[in-house]
Amino acid sequence: MSDKLWDRLSDNQNSFIIISCAKQKIWDRTLNAGPTLAKDAYVSAYFRLSRAFAEKYGTGWAILSAKYGIISPDFIIHQDYDVSFKTNPFSPIESKFSRQLVDMRIETYDSAIFLGGQSYYKKLQKAFMDFNLPLQSPLAHLFIGQRMRLLNDALGK
């Protein structure tokens, strides 16, 4: 990954960061967790690193869910689910992406960055064609361990 990307983010550029959801959710650890904010529902180590990065460097951020689409961190998830773009490559939720980005006022940002894998990036990239805002995905081509190492470095861990 280019150091220039991290430098731009650390300069507080008006960036909208989208992170991937995770298979591991709160209900895997606490069966009776009940309805939970999306930012707290996903509990994998990669999600937690991505969230920390988004909160530190993003002006705004959201989560890409194969079930719900592009959701705010405060979106309430009522129960566990197991949906993935890898196992469900033709998800109908994609048709809602553009509207969800409009609702998140994507036009007010100077840059958009996705922190996730290639299969999710391809889904998201299509939605960004409707906006005059390029979507960067500096981690999509990397293995998860490499992504985590770069996020840790960016967070000074």
PDB file of C-alpha atoms in Angstrom:
ATOM      1  CA  MET A   1       0.000   0.000   0.000  1.00  0.00           C
ATOM      2  CA  SER A   2       1.174   3.445  -0.793  1.00  0.00           C
ATOM      3  CA  ASP A   3       2.329   5.607   2.103  1.00  0.00           C
ATOM      4  CA  LYS A   4       0.702   8.514   0.276  1.00  0.00           C
ATOM      5  CA  LEU A   5      -2.742   7.099   1.033  1.00  0.00           C
ATOM      6  CA  TRP A   6      -2.031   6.922   4.759  1.00  0.00           C
ATOM      7  CA  ASP A   7      -0.510  10.420   4.643  1.00  0.00           C
ATOM      8  CA  ARG A   8      -3.610  11.855   2.984  1.00  0.00           C
ATOM      9  CA  LEU A   9      -5.851  10.199   5.537  1.00  0.00           C
ATOM     10  CA  SER A  10      -3.788  11.427   8.450  1.00  0.00           C
ATOM     11  CA  ASP A  11      -4.142  14.963   7.115  1.00  0.00           C
ATOM     12  CA  ASN A  12      -7.871  14.669   7.893  1.00  0.00           C
ATOM     13  CA  GLN A  13      -9.009  14.671   4.305  1.00  0.00           C
ATOM     14  CA  ASN A  14     -12.778  14.541   4.075  1.00  0.00           C
ATOM     15  CA  SER A  15     -12.878  10.752   3.601  1.00  0.00           C
ATOM     16  CA  PHE A  16     -15.764   8.311   3.724  1.00  0.00           C
ATOM     17  CA  ILE A  17     -14.488   4.885   4.712  1.00  0.00           C
ATOM     18  CA  ILE A  18     -16.447   1.704   4.151  1.00  0.00           C
ATOM     19  CA  ILE A  19     -15.422  -1.461   5.957  1.00  0.00           C
ATOM     20  CA  SER A  20     -16.519  -5.050   5.459  1.00  0.00           C
ATOM     21  CA  CYS A  21     -18.854  -6.790   7.820  1.00  0.00           C
ATOM     22  CA  ALA A  22     -17.637 -10.020   9.397  1.00  0.00           C
ATOM     23  CA  LYS A  23     -18.825 -13.562   9.757  1.00  0.00           C
ATOM     24  CA  GLN A  24     -18.085 -13.482  13.500  1.00  0.00           C
ATOM     25  CA  LYS A  25     -20.810 -11.613  15.324  1.00  0.00           C
ATOM     26  CA  ILE A  26     -21.716 -10.858  18.920  1.00  0.00           C
ATOM     27  CA  TRP A  27     -24.221 -13.724  18.951  1.00  0.00           C
ATOM     28  CA  ASP A  28     -21.347 -16.192  18.466  1.00  0.00           C
ATOM     29  CA  ARG A  29     -20.030 -15.096  21.864  1.00  0.00           C
ATOM     30  CA  THR A  30     -23.206 -14.071  23.676  1.00  0.00           C
ATOM     31  CA  LEU A  31     -26.225 -16.019  22.443  1.00  0.00           C
ATOM     32  CA  ASN A  32     -28.793 -13.730  24.062  1.00  0.00           C
ATOM     33  CA  ALA A  33     -27.104 -10.454  23.056  1.00  0.00           C
ATOM     34  CA  GLY A  34     -30.316  -9.161  21.478  1.00  0.00           C
ATOM     35  CA  PRO A  35     -30.489  -6.253  19.015  1.00  0.00           C
ATOM     36  CA  THR A  36     -27.050  -4.644  18.651  1.00  0.00           C
ATOM     37  CA  LEU A  37     -25.592  -1.634  16.860  1.00  0.00           C
ATOM     38  CA  ALA A  38     -23.773  -2.722  13.693  1.00  0.00           C
ATOM     39  CA  LYS A  39     -20.484  -1.242  14.921  1.00  0.00           C
ATOM     40  CA  ASP A  40     -20.684  -3.588  17.926  1.00  0.00           C
ATOM     41  CA  ALA A  41     -22.306  -6.594  16.229  1.00  0.00           C
ATOM     42  CA  TYR A  42     -19.265  -7.645  14.215  1.00  0.00           C
ATOM     43  CA  VAL A  43     -16.501  -8.905  16.489  1.00  0.00           C
ATOM     44  CA  SER A  44     -13.677 -10.297  14.345  1.00  0.00           C
ATOM     45  CA  ALA A  45     -10.154  -8.957  14.845  1.00  0.00           C
ATOM     46  CA  TYR A  46     -10.101  -7.644  11.259  1.00  0.00           C
ATOM     47  CA  PHE A  47     -13.391  -5.807  11.722  1.00  0.00           C
ATOM     48  CA  ARG A  48     -12.175  -4.230  14.970  1.00  0.00           C
ATOM     49  CA  LEU A  49      -8.990  -2.995  13.266  1.00  0.00           C
ATOM     50  CA  SER A  50     -10.949  -1.649  10.300  1.00  0.00           C
ATOM     51  CA  ARG A  51     -13.372   0.104  12.646  1.00  0.00           C
ATOM     52  CA  ALA A  52     -10.507   1.702  14.592  1.00  0.00           C
ATOM     53  CA  PHE A  53      -8.972   2.900  11.328  1.00  0.00           C
ATOM     54  CA  ALA A  54     -12.277   4.295  10.058  1.00  0.00           C
ATOM     55  CA  GLU A  55     -12.929   6.101  13.333  1.00  0.00           C
ATOM     56  CA  LYS A  56      -9.426   7.569  13.373  1.00  0.00           C
ATOM     57  CA  TYR A  57      -9.076   8.603   9.728  1.00  0.00           C
ATOM     58  CA  GLY A  58     -12.573   8.888   8.289  1.00  0.00           C
ATOM     59  CA  THR A  59     -14.823  11.911   8.380  1.00  0.00           C
ATOM     60  CA  GLY A  60     -17.623   9.389   8.025  1.00  0.00           C
ATOM     61  CA  TRP A  61     -17.795   5.642   7.800  1.00  0.00           C
ATOM     62  CA  ALA A  62     -20.130   2.769   7.072  1.00  0.00           C
ATOM     63  CA  ILE A  63     -20.212  -1.002   6.967  1.00  0.00           C
ATOM     64  CA  LEU A  64     -20.815  -3.110   3.859  1.00  0.00           C
ATOM     65  CA  SER A  65     -23.095  -6.012   4.737  1.00  0.00           C
ATOM     66  CA  ALA A  66     -24.143  -8.688   2.254  1.00  0.00           C
ATOM     67  CA  LYS A  67     -27.518  -8.824   4.004  1.00  0.00           C
ATOM     68  CA  TYR A  68     -28.290  -5.143   4.677  1.00  0.00           C
ATOM     69  CA  GLY A  69     -26.122  -3.263   2.186  1.00  0.00           C
ATOM     70  CA  ILE A  70     -24.202  -0.128   3.143  1.00  0.00           C
ATOM     71  CA  ILE A  71     -25.212   0.575   6.705  1.00  0.00           C
ATOM     72  CA  SER A  72     -24.319   3.170   9.281  1.00  0.00           C
ATOM     73  CA  PRO A  73     -22.408   2.087  12.373  1.00  0.00           C
ATOM     74  CA  ASP A  74     -25.567   2.819  14.405  1.00  0.00           C
ATOM     75  CA  PHE A  75     -27.806   0.582  12.280  1.00  0.00           C
ATOM     76  CA  ILE A  76     -29.466  -1.956  14.564  1.00  0.00           C
ATOM     77  CA  ILE A  77     -28.994  -5.620  13.711  1.00  0.00           C
ATOM     78  CA  HIS A  78     -31.669  -7.634  15.466  1.00  0.00           C
ATOM     79  CA  GLN A  79     -30.234 -11.124  15.195  1.00  0.00           C
ATOM     80  CA  ASP A  80     -27.428 -13.238  13.813  1.00  0.00           C
ATOM     81  CA  TYR A  81     -27.286 -13.949  10.093  1.00  0.00           C
ATOM     82  CA  ASP A  82     -24.947 -15.737   7.708  1.00  0.00           C
ATOM     83  CA  VAL A  83     -24.953 -14.062   4.308  1.00  0.00           C
ATOM     84  CA  SER A  84     -21.878 -13.391   2.171  1.00  0.00           C
ATOM     85  CA  PHE A  85     -21.194 -12.081  -1.317  1.00  0.00           C
ATOM     86  CA  LYS A  86     -18.854 -15.036  -1.709  1.00  0.00           C
ATOM     87  CA  THR A  87     -21.676 -17.537  -1.183  1.00  0.00           C
ATOM     88  CA  ASN A  88     -24.432 -15.320  -2.620  1.00  0.00           C
ATOM     89  CA  PRO A  89     -22.805 -13.557  -5.584  1.00  0.00           C
ATOM     90  CA  PHE A  90     -26.107 -12.244  -6.995  1.00  0.00           C
ATOM     91  CA  SER A  91     -27.496 -10.623  -3.890  1.00  0.00           C
ATOM     92  CA  PRO A  92     -30.541  -8.392  -4.452  1.00  0.00           C
ATOM     93  CA  ILE A  93     -29.210  -5.970  -1.812  1.00  0.00           C
ATOM     94  CA  GLU A  94     -26.845  -4.515  -4.430  1.00  0.00           C
ATOM     95  CA  SER A  95     -29.746  -2.710  -6.060  1.00  0.00           C
ATOM     96  CA  LYS A  96     -30.015  -0.579  -2.894  1.00  0.00           C
ATOM     97  CA  PHE A  97     -26.364   0.518  -2.700  1.00  0.00           C
ATOM     98  CA  SER A  98     -26.740   3.739  -4.695  1.00  0.00           C
ATOM     99  CA  ARG A  99     -29.746   4.849  -2.660  1.00  0.00           C
ATOM    100  CA  GLN A 100     -27.955   4.020   0.577  1.00  0.00           C
ATOM    101  CA  LEU A 101     -24.962   6.116  -0.511  1.00  0.00           C
ATOM    102  CA  VAL A 102     -27.272   9.036  -1.309  1.00  0.00           C
ATOM    103  CA  ASP A 103     -28.851   8.675   2.141  1.00  0.00           C
ATOM    104  CA  MET A 104     -25.352   8.833   3.650  1.00  0.00           C
ATOM    105  CA  ARG A 105     -24.701  12.053   1.709  1.00  0.00           C
ATOM    106  CA  ILE A 106     -21.760  10.561  -0.160  1.00  0.00           C
ATOM    107  CA  GLU A 107     -21.604  13.676  -2.347  1.00  0.00           C
ATOM    108  CA  THR A 108     -20.299  15.686   0.629  1.00  0.00           C
ATOM    109  CA  TYR A 109     -17.039  13.701   0.794  1.00  0.00           C
ATOM    110  CA  ASP A 110     -13.796  14.240  -1.119  1.00  0.00           C
ATOM    111  CA  SER A 111     -12.734  10.605  -1.178  1.00  0.00           C
ATOM    112  CA  ALA A 112     -14.102   7.138  -0.576  1.00  0.00           C
ATOM    113  CA  ILE A 113     -12.025   4.240   0.649  1.00  0.00           C
ATOM    114  CA  PHE A 114     -13.014   0.615   1.066  1.00  0.00           C
ATOM    115  CA  LEU A 115     -11.160  -1.607   3.528  1.00  0.00           C
ATOM    116  CA  GLY A 116     -12.026  -5.130   2.530  1.00  0.00           C
ATOM    117  CA  GLY A 117     -11.524  -7.977   0.126  1.00  0.00           C
ATOM    118  CA  GLN A 118     -11.866  -8.193  -3.625  1.00  0.00           C
ATOM    119  CA  SER A 119     -15.299  -9.879  -3.803  1.00  0.00           C
ATOM    120  CA  TYR A 120     -16.914  -7.151  -1.687  1.00  0.00           C
ATOM    121  CA  TYR A 121     -14.995  -4.386  -3.457  1.00  0.00           C
ATOM    122  CA  LYS A 122     -16.343  -5.461  -6.848  1.00  0.00           C
ATOM    123  CA  LYS A 123     -19.919  -5.179  -5.551  1.00  0.00           C
ATOM    124  CA  LEU A 124     -19.306  -1.752  -4.094  1.00  0.00           C
ATOM    125  CA  GLN A 125     -17.410  -0.449  -7.100  1.00  0.00           C
ATOM    126  CA  LYS A 126     -20.497  -0.757  -9.291  1.00  0.00           C
ATOM    127  CA  ALA A 127     -22.490   1.551  -7.011  1.00  0.00           C
ATOM    128  CA  PHE A 128     -19.793   4.217  -7.066  1.00  0.00           C
ATOM    129  CA  MET A 129     -20.088   4.503 -10.844  1.00  0.00           C
ATOM    130  CA  ASP A 130     -23.258   6.540 -10.167  1.00  0.00           C
ATOM    131  CA  PHE A 131     -21.255   9.201  -8.314  1.00  0.00           C
ATOM    132  CA  ASN A 132     -18.410  11.513  -9.218  1.00  0.00           C
ATOM    133  CA  LEU A 133     -16.315  10.018  -6.451  1.00  0.00           C
ATOM    134  CA  PRO A 134     -13.690   7.378  -7.145  1.00  0.00           C
ATOM    135  CA  LEU A 135     -13.577   4.461  -4.757  1.00  0.00           C
ATOM    136  CA  GLN A 136     -10.119   3.448  -3.593  1.00  0.00           C
ATOM    137  CA  SER A 137      -9.515  -0.039  -2.256  1.00  0.00           C
ATOM    138  CA  PRO A 138      -5.913  -0.231  -1.103  1.00  0.00           C
ATOM    139  CA  LEU A 139      -6.301  -3.582   0.668  1.00  0.00           C
ATOM    140  CA  ALA A 140      -8.524  -5.573  -1.699  1.00  0.00           C
ATOM    141  CA  HIS A 141      -5.701  -7.483  -3.374  1.00  0.00           C
ATOM    142  CA  LEU A 142      -4.027  -8.507  -0.103  1.00  0.00           C
ATOM    143  CA  PHE A 143      -4.466 -11.519   2.143  1.00  0.00           C
ATOM    144  CA  ILE A 144      -6.195 -10.809   5.448  1.00  0.00           C
ATOM    145  CA  GLY A 145      -2.987 -11.098   7.466  1.00  0.00           C
ATOM    146  CA  GLN A 146      -1.331  -8.496   5.239  1.00  0.00           C
ATOM    147  CA  ARG A 147      -4.344  -6.198   5.598  1.00  0.00           C
ATOM    148  CA  MET A 148      -4.257  -6.506   9.364  1.00  0.00           C
ATOM    149  CA  ARG A 149      -0.544  -5.751   9.476  1.00  0.00           C
ATOM    150  CA  LEU A 150      -1.017  -2.575   7.413  1.00  0.00           C
ATOM    151  CA  LEU A 151      -3.960  -1.439   9.519  1.00  0.00           C
ATOM    152  CA  ASN A 152      -1.971  -2.063  12.696  1.00  0.00           C
ATOM    153  CA  ASP A 153       0.921  -0.009  11.262  1.00  0.00           C
ATOM    154  CA  ALA A 154      -1.420   2.837  10.314  1.00  0.00           C
ATOM    155  CA  LEU A 155      -2.889   2.819  13.808  1.00  0.00           C
ATOM    156  CA  GLY A 156       0.549   2.833  15.398  1.00  0.00           C
ATOM    157  CA  LYS A 157       0.091  -0.567  17.029  1.00  0.00           C
TER     158      LYS A 157
END
